[in-house]
XYZ file of N, CA and C in Angstrom:
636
model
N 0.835 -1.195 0.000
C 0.000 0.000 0.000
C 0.880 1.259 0.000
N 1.999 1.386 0.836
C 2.907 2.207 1.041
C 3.417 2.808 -0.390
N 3.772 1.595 -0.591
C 4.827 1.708 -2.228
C 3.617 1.948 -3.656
N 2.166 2.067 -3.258
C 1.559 1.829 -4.006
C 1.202 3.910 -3.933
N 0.936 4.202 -2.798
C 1.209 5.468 -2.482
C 2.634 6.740 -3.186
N 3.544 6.062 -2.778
C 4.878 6.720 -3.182
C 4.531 6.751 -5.137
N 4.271 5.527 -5.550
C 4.320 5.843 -7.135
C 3.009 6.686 -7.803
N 1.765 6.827 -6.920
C 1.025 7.797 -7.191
C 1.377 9.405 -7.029
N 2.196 9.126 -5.934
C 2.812 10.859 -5.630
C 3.786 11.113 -6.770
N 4.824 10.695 -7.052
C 5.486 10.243 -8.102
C 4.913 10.755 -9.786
N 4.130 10.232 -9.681
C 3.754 10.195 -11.066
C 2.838 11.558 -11.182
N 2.045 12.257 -9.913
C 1.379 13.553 -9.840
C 2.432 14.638 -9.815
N 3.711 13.805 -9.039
C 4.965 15.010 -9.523
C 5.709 15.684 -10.915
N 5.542 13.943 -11.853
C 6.039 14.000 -13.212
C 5.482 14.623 -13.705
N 4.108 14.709 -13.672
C 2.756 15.368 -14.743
C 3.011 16.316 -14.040
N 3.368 17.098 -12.871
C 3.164 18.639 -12.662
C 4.561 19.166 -13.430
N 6.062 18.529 -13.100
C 6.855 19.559 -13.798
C 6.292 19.180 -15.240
N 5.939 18.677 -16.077
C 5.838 18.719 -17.397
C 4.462 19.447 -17.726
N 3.945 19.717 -16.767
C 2.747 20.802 -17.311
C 3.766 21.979 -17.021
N 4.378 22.546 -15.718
C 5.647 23.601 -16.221
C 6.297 23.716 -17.206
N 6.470 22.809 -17.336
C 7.704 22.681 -18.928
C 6.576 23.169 -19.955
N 5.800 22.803 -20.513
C 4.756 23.273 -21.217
C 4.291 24.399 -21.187
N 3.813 24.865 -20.261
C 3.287 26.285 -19.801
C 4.668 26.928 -20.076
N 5.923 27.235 -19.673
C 6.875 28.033 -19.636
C 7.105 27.992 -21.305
N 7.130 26.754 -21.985
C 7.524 27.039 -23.739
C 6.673 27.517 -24.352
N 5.233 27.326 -23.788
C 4.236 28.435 -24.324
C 4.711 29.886 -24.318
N 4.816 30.192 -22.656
C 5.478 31.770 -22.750
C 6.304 32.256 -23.727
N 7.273 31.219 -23.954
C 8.527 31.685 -25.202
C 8.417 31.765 -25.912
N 7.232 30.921 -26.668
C 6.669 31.448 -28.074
C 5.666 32.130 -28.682
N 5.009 32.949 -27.349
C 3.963 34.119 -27.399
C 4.572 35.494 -27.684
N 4.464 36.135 -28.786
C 5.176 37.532 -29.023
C 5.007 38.567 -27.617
N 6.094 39.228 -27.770
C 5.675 40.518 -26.363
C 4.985 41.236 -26.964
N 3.749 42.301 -26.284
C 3.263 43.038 -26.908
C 3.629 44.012 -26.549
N 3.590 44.850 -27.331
C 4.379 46.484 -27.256
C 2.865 47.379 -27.398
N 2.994 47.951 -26.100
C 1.672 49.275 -26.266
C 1.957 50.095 -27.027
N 0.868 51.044 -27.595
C 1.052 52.225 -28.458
C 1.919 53.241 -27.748
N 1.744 53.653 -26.680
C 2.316 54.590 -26.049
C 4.187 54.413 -25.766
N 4.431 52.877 -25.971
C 5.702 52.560 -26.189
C 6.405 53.351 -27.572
N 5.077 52.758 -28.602
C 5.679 52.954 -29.557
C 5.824 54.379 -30.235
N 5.106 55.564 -29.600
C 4.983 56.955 -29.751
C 6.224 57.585 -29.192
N 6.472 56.829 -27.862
C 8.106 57.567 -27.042
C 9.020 57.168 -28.051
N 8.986 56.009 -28.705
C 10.386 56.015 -29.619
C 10.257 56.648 -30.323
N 9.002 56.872 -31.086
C 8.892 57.635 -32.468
C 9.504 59.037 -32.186
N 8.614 59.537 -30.916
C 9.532 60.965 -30.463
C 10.329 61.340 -30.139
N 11.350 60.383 -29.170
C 12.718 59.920 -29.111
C 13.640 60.398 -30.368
N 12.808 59.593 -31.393
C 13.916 59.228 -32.703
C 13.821 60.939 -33.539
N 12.978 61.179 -33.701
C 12.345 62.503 -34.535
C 13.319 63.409 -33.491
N 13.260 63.575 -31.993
C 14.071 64.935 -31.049
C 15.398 64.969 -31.819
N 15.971 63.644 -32.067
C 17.300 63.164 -32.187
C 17.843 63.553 -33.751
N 16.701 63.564 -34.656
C 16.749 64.273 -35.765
C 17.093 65.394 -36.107
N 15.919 66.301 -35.033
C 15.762 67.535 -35.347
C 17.237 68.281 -34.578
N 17.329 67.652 -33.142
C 18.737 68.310 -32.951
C 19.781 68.419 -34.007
N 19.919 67.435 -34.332
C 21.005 66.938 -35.689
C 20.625 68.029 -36.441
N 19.448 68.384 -36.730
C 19.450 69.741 -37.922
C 19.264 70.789 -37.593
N 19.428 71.097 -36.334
C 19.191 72.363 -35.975
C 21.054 72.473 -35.180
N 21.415 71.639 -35.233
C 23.031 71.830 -35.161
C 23.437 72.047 -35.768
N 23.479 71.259 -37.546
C 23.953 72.070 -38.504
C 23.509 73.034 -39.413
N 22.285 74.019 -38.748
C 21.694 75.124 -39.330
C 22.526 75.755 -38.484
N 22.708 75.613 -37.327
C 23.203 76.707 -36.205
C 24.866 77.262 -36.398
N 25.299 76.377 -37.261
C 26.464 76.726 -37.819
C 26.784 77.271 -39.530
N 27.449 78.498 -39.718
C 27.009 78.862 -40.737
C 28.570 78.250 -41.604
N 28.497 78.016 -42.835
C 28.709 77.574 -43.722
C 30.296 78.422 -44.004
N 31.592 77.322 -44.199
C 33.016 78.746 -43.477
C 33.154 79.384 -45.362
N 33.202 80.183 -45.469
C 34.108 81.019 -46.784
C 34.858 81.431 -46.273
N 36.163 80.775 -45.715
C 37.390 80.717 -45.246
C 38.330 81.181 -46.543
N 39.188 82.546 -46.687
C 40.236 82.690 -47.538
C 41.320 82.947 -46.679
N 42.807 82.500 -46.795
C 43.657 83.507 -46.200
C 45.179 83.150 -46.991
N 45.307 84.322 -46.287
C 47.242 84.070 -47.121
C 47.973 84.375 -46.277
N 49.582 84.645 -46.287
C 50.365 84.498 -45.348
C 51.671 85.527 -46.155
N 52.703 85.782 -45.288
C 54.088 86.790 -45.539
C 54.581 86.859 -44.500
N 55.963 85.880 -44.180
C 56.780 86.146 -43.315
C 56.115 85.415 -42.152
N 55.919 86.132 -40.893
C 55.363 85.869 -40.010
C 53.822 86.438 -39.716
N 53.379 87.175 -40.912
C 51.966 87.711 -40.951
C 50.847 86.666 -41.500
N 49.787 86.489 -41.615
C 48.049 86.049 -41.998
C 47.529 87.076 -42.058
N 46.770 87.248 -42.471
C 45.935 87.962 -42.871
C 44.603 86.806 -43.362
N 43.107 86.681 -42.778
C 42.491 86.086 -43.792
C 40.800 86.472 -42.998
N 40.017 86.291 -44.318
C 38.528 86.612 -43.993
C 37.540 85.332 -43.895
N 36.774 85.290 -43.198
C 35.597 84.292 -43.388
C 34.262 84.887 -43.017
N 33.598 84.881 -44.078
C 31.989 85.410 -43.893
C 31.705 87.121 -43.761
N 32.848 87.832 -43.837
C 32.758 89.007 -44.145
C 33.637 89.531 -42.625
N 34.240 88.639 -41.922
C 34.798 89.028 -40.702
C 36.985 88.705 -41.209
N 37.251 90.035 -41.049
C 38.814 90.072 -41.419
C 39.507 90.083 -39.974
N 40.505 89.045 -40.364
C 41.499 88.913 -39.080
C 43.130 89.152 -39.555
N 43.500 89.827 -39.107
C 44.927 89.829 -39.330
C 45.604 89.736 -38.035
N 46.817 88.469 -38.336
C 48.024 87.872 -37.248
C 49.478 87.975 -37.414
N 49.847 88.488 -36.223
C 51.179 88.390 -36.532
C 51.901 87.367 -35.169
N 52.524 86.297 -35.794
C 53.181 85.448 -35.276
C 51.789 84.479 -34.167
N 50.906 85.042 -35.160
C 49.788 84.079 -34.296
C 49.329 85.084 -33.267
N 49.746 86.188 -33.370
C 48.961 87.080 -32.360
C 47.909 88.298 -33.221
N 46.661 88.225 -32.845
C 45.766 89.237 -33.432
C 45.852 90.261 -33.206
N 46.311 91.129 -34.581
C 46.583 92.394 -34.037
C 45.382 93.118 -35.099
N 44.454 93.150 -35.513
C 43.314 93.586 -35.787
C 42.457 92.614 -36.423
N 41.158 93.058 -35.909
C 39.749 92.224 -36.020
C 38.410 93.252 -36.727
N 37.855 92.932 -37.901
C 37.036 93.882 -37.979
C 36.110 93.231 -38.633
N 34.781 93.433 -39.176
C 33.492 92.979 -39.654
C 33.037 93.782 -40.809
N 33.377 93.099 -41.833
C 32.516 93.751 -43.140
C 31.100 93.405 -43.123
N 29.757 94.013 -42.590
C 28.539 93.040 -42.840
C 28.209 93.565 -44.427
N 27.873 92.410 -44.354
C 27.442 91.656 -46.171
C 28.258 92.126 -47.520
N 30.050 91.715 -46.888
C 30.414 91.568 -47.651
C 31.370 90.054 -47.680
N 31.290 89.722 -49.081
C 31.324 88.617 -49.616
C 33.159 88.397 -50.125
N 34.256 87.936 -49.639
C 35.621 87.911 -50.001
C 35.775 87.274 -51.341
N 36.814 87.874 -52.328
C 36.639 86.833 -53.374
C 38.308 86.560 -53.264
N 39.424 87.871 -53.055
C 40.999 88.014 -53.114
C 40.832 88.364 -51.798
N 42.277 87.679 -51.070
C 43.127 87.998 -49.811
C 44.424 87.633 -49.660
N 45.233 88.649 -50.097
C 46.499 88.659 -50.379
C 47.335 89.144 -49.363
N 48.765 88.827 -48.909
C 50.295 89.192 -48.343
C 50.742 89.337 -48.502
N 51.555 90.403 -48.369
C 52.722 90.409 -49.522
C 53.497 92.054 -49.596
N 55.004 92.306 -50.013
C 55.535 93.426 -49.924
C 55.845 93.824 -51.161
N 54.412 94.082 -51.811
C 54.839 94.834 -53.137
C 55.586 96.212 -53.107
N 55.316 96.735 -52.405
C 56.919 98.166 -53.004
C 57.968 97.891 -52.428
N 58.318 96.697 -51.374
C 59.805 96.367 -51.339
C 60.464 96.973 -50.388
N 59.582 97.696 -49.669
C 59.684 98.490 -48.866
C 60.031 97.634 -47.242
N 59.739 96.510 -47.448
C 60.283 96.093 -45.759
C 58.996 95.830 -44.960
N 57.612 96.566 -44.876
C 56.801 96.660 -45.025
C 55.424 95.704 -45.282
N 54.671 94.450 -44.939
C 54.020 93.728 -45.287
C 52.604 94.867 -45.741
N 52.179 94.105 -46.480
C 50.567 95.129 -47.077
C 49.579 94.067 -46.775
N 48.257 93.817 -47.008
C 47.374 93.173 -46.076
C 46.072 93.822 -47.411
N 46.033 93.034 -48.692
C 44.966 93.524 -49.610
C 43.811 92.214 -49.563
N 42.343 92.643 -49.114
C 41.384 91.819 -49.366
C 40.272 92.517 -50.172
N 39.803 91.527 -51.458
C 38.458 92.158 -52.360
C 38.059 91.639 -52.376
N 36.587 91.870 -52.164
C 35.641 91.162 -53.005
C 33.844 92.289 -53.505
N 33.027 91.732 -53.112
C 31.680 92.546 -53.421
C 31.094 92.545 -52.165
N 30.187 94.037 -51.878
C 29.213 94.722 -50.908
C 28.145 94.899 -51.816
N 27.512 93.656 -52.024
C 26.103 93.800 -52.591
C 27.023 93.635 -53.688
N 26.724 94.662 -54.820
C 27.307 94.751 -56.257
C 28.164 95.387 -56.187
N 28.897 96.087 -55.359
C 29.933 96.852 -55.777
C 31.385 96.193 -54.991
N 31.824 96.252 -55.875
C 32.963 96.178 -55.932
C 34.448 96.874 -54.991
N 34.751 96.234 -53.622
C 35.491 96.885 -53.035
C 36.952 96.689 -52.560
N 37.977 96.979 -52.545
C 39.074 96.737 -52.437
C 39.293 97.033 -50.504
N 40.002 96.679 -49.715
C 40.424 97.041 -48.995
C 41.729 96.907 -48.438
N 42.924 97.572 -48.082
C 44.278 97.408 -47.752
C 45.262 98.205 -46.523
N 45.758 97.585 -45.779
C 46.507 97.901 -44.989
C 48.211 97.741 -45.140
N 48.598 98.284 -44.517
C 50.132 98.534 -44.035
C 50.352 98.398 -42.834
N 51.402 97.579 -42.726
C 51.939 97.520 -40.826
C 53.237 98.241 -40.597
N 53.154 99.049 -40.175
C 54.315 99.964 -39.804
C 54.091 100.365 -38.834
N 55.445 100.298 -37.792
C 55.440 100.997 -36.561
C 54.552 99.743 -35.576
N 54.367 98.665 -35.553
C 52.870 98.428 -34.833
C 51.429 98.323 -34.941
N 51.368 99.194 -36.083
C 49.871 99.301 -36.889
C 49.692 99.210 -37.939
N 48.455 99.232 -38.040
C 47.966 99.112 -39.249
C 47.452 100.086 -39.926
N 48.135 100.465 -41.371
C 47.801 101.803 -41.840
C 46.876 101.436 -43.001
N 45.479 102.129 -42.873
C 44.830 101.604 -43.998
C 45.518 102.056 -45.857
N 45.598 101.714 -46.910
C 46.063 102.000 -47.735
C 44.992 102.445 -48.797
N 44.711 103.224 -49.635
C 43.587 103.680 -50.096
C 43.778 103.529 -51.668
N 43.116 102.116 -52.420
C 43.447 101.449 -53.343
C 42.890 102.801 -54.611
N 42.987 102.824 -55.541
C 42.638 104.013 -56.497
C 41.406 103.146 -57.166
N 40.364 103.678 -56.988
C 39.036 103.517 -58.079
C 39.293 103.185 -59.455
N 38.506 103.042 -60.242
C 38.037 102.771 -61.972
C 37.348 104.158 -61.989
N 38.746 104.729 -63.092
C 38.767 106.363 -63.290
C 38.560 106.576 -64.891
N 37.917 107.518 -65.173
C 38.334 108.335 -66.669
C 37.801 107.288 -67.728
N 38.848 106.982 -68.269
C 39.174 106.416 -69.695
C 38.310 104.692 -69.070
N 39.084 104.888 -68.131
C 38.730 102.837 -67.706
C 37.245 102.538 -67.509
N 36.579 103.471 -67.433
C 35.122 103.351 -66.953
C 33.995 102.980 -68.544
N 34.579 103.589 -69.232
C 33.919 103.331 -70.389
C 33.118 101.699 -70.607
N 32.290 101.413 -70.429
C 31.666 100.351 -70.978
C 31.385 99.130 -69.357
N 31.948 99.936 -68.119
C 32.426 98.820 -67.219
C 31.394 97.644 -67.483
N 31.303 96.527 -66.800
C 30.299 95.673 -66.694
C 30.788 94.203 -65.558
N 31.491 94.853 -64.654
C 31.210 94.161 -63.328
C 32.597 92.788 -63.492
N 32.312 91.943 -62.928
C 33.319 90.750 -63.446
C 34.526 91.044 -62.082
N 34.836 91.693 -61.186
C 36.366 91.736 -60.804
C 36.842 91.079 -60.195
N 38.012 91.433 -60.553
C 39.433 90.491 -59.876
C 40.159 91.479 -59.550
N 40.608 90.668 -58.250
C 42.433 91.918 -57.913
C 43.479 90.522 -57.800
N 44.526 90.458 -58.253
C 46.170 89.655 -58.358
C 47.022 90.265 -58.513
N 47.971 89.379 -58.505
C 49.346 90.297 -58.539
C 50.034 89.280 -59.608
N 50.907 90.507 -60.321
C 51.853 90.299 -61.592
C 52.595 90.752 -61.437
N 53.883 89.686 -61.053
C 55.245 90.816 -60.801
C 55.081 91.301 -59.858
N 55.795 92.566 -60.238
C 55.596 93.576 -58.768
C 54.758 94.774 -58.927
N 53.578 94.430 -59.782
C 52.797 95.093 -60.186
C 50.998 94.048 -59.289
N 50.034 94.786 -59.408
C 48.702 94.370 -58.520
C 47.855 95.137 -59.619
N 47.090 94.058 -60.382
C 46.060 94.181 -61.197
C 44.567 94.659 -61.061
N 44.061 95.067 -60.703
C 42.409 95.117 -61.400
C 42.005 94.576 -62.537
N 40.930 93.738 -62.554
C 40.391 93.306 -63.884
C 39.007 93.231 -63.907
N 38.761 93.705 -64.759
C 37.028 93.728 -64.599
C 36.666 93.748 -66.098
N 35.777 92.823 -66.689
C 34.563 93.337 -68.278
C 34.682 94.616 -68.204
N 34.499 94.627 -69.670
C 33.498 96.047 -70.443
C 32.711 95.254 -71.400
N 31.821 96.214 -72.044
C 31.125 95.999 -73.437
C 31.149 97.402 -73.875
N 30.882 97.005 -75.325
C 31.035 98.061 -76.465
C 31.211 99.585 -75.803
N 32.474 99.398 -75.877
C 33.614 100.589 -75.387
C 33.923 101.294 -77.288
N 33.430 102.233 -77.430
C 33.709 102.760 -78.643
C 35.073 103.184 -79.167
N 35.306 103.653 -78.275
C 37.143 103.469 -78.179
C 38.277 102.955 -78.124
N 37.449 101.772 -77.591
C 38.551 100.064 -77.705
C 38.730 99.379 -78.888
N 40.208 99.064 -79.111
C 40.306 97.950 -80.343
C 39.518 97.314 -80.144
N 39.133 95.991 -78.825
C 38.610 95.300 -78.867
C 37.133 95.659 -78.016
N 36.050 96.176 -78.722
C 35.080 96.520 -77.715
C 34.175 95.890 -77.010
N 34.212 94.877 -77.050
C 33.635 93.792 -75.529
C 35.285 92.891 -74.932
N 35.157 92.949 -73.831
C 36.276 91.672 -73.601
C 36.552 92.225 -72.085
N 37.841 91.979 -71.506
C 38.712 92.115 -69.975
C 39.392 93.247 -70.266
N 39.134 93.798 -69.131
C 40.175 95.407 -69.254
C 41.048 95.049 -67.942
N 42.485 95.164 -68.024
C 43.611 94.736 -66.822
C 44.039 95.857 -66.769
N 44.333 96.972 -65.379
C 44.571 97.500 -64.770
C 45.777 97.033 -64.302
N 47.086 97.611 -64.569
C 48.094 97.600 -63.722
C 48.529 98.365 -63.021
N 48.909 98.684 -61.585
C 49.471 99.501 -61.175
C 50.643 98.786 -60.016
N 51.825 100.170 -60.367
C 52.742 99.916 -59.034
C 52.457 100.725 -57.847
N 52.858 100.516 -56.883
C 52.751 100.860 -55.416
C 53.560 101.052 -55.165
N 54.250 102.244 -55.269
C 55.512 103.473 -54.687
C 55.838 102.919 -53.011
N 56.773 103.068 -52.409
C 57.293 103.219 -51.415
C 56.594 104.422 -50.661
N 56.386 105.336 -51.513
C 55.439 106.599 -50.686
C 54.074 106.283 -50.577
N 53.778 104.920 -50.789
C 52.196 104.978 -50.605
C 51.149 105.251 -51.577
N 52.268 105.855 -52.754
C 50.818 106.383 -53.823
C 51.001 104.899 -55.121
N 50.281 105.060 -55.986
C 49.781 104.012 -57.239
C 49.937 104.952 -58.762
N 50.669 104.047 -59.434
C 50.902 104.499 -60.867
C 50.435 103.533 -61.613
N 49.504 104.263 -62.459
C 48.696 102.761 -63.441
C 50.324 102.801 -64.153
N 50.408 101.897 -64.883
C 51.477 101.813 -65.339
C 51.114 101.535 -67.159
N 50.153 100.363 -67.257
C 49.335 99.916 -68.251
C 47.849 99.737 -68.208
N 47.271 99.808 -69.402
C 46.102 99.088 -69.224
C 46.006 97.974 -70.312
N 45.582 96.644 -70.487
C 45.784 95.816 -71.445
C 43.850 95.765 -71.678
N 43.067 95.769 -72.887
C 42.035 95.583 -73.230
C 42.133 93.774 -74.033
N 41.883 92.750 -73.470
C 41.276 91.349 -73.681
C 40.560 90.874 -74.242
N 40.791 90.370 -75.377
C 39.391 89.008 -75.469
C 39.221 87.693 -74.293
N 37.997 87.602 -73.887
C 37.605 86.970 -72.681
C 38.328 85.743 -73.166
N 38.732 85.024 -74.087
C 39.096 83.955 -73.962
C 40.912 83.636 -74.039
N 41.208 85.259 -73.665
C 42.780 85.352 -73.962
C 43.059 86.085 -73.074
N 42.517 85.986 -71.949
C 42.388 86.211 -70.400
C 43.031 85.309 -69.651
């Protein structure tokens, strides 16, 4: 009776872990369900994580980085803000608003000992040169000479400032200049830069745009 007992308990034990075993592999193969409200925090989660991302790189504006170098000087503009360094130390900072750099040059065109500090580009449409001198400690602004007289005839926008030699160009279009051999094309402006500070056109060359 005893032993007849023990294998009934026995066998109510076997059938209970294997209804566990059953019940628990059920669990494992029932999907989890995910509430809506789960699935809205990620969505908004993911979208915050977006929009930061684009409102980081709106928040940074886009570099028009130019610069050049002479000796131990920089000189260079980005976004209409001019920095000039010497030996890595800023010795003037200034803000063109809404102007756009196209030239930023270094360099000792009259030979003078002297670094010069020339950046151009456009203020809206016009066309502006700006230049310094470091002497003594400072910076002396240099006052580039306009499109005068004869050169104005026909202008039509286009400029450039470079250097040739030891000469610093202007170049800008014309059209039908009545006076020009060639009356549409590039008009090049040369001038030297005296030791005294002043400018001698020296030449003017009239271009066909494709012999530019």
């Amino acid at each position: 009776m005893a032993k007849l007992l023990k294998f009934f308990l026995f066998v109510i034990l076997l059938g209970f872990l294997a209804y566990i075993f059953v019940y628990i592999s059920e669990l494992d193969d029932q999907p989890e369900k995910t509430e809506v409200v789960d699935i809205d925090v990620v969505k908004a989660y993911g979208d915050s994580l977006a929009q930061i991302a684009v409102d980081d790189t709106a928040s940074k504006p886009v570099s028009n980085l130019k610069s050049s170098a002479f000796e131990d000087f920089t000189v260079s503009v980005d976004n209409g803000r001019l920095k000039v360094e010497k030996s890595h130390e800023v010795i003037l900072e200034k803000t063109f608003q809404g102007f756009r750099s196209q030239t930023v040059l270094a360099t000792d065109l009259n030979g003078n000992g002297l670094p010069e500090f020339w950046v151009a580009g456009f203020e809206g449409k016009k066309y502006r040169v700006y230049a310094f001198e470091y002497k003594a400690g400072k910076l002396n602004t240099v006052r580039f000479p306009g499109i005068m007289g004869r050169q104005q005839l026909g202008y039509a926008g286009g400029d450039s400032l470079y250097l040739e030699k030891s000469a610093i160009v202007h170049s800008f279009d014309y059209e039908n200049d009545p006076y020009a051999d060639i009356s549409t094309g590039v008009r090049n402006c040369y001038y030297k830069y005296g030791v005294d500070g002043s400018f001698v056109l020296t030449k003017t060359l009239d271009l066909d745009k494709q012999d530019e």
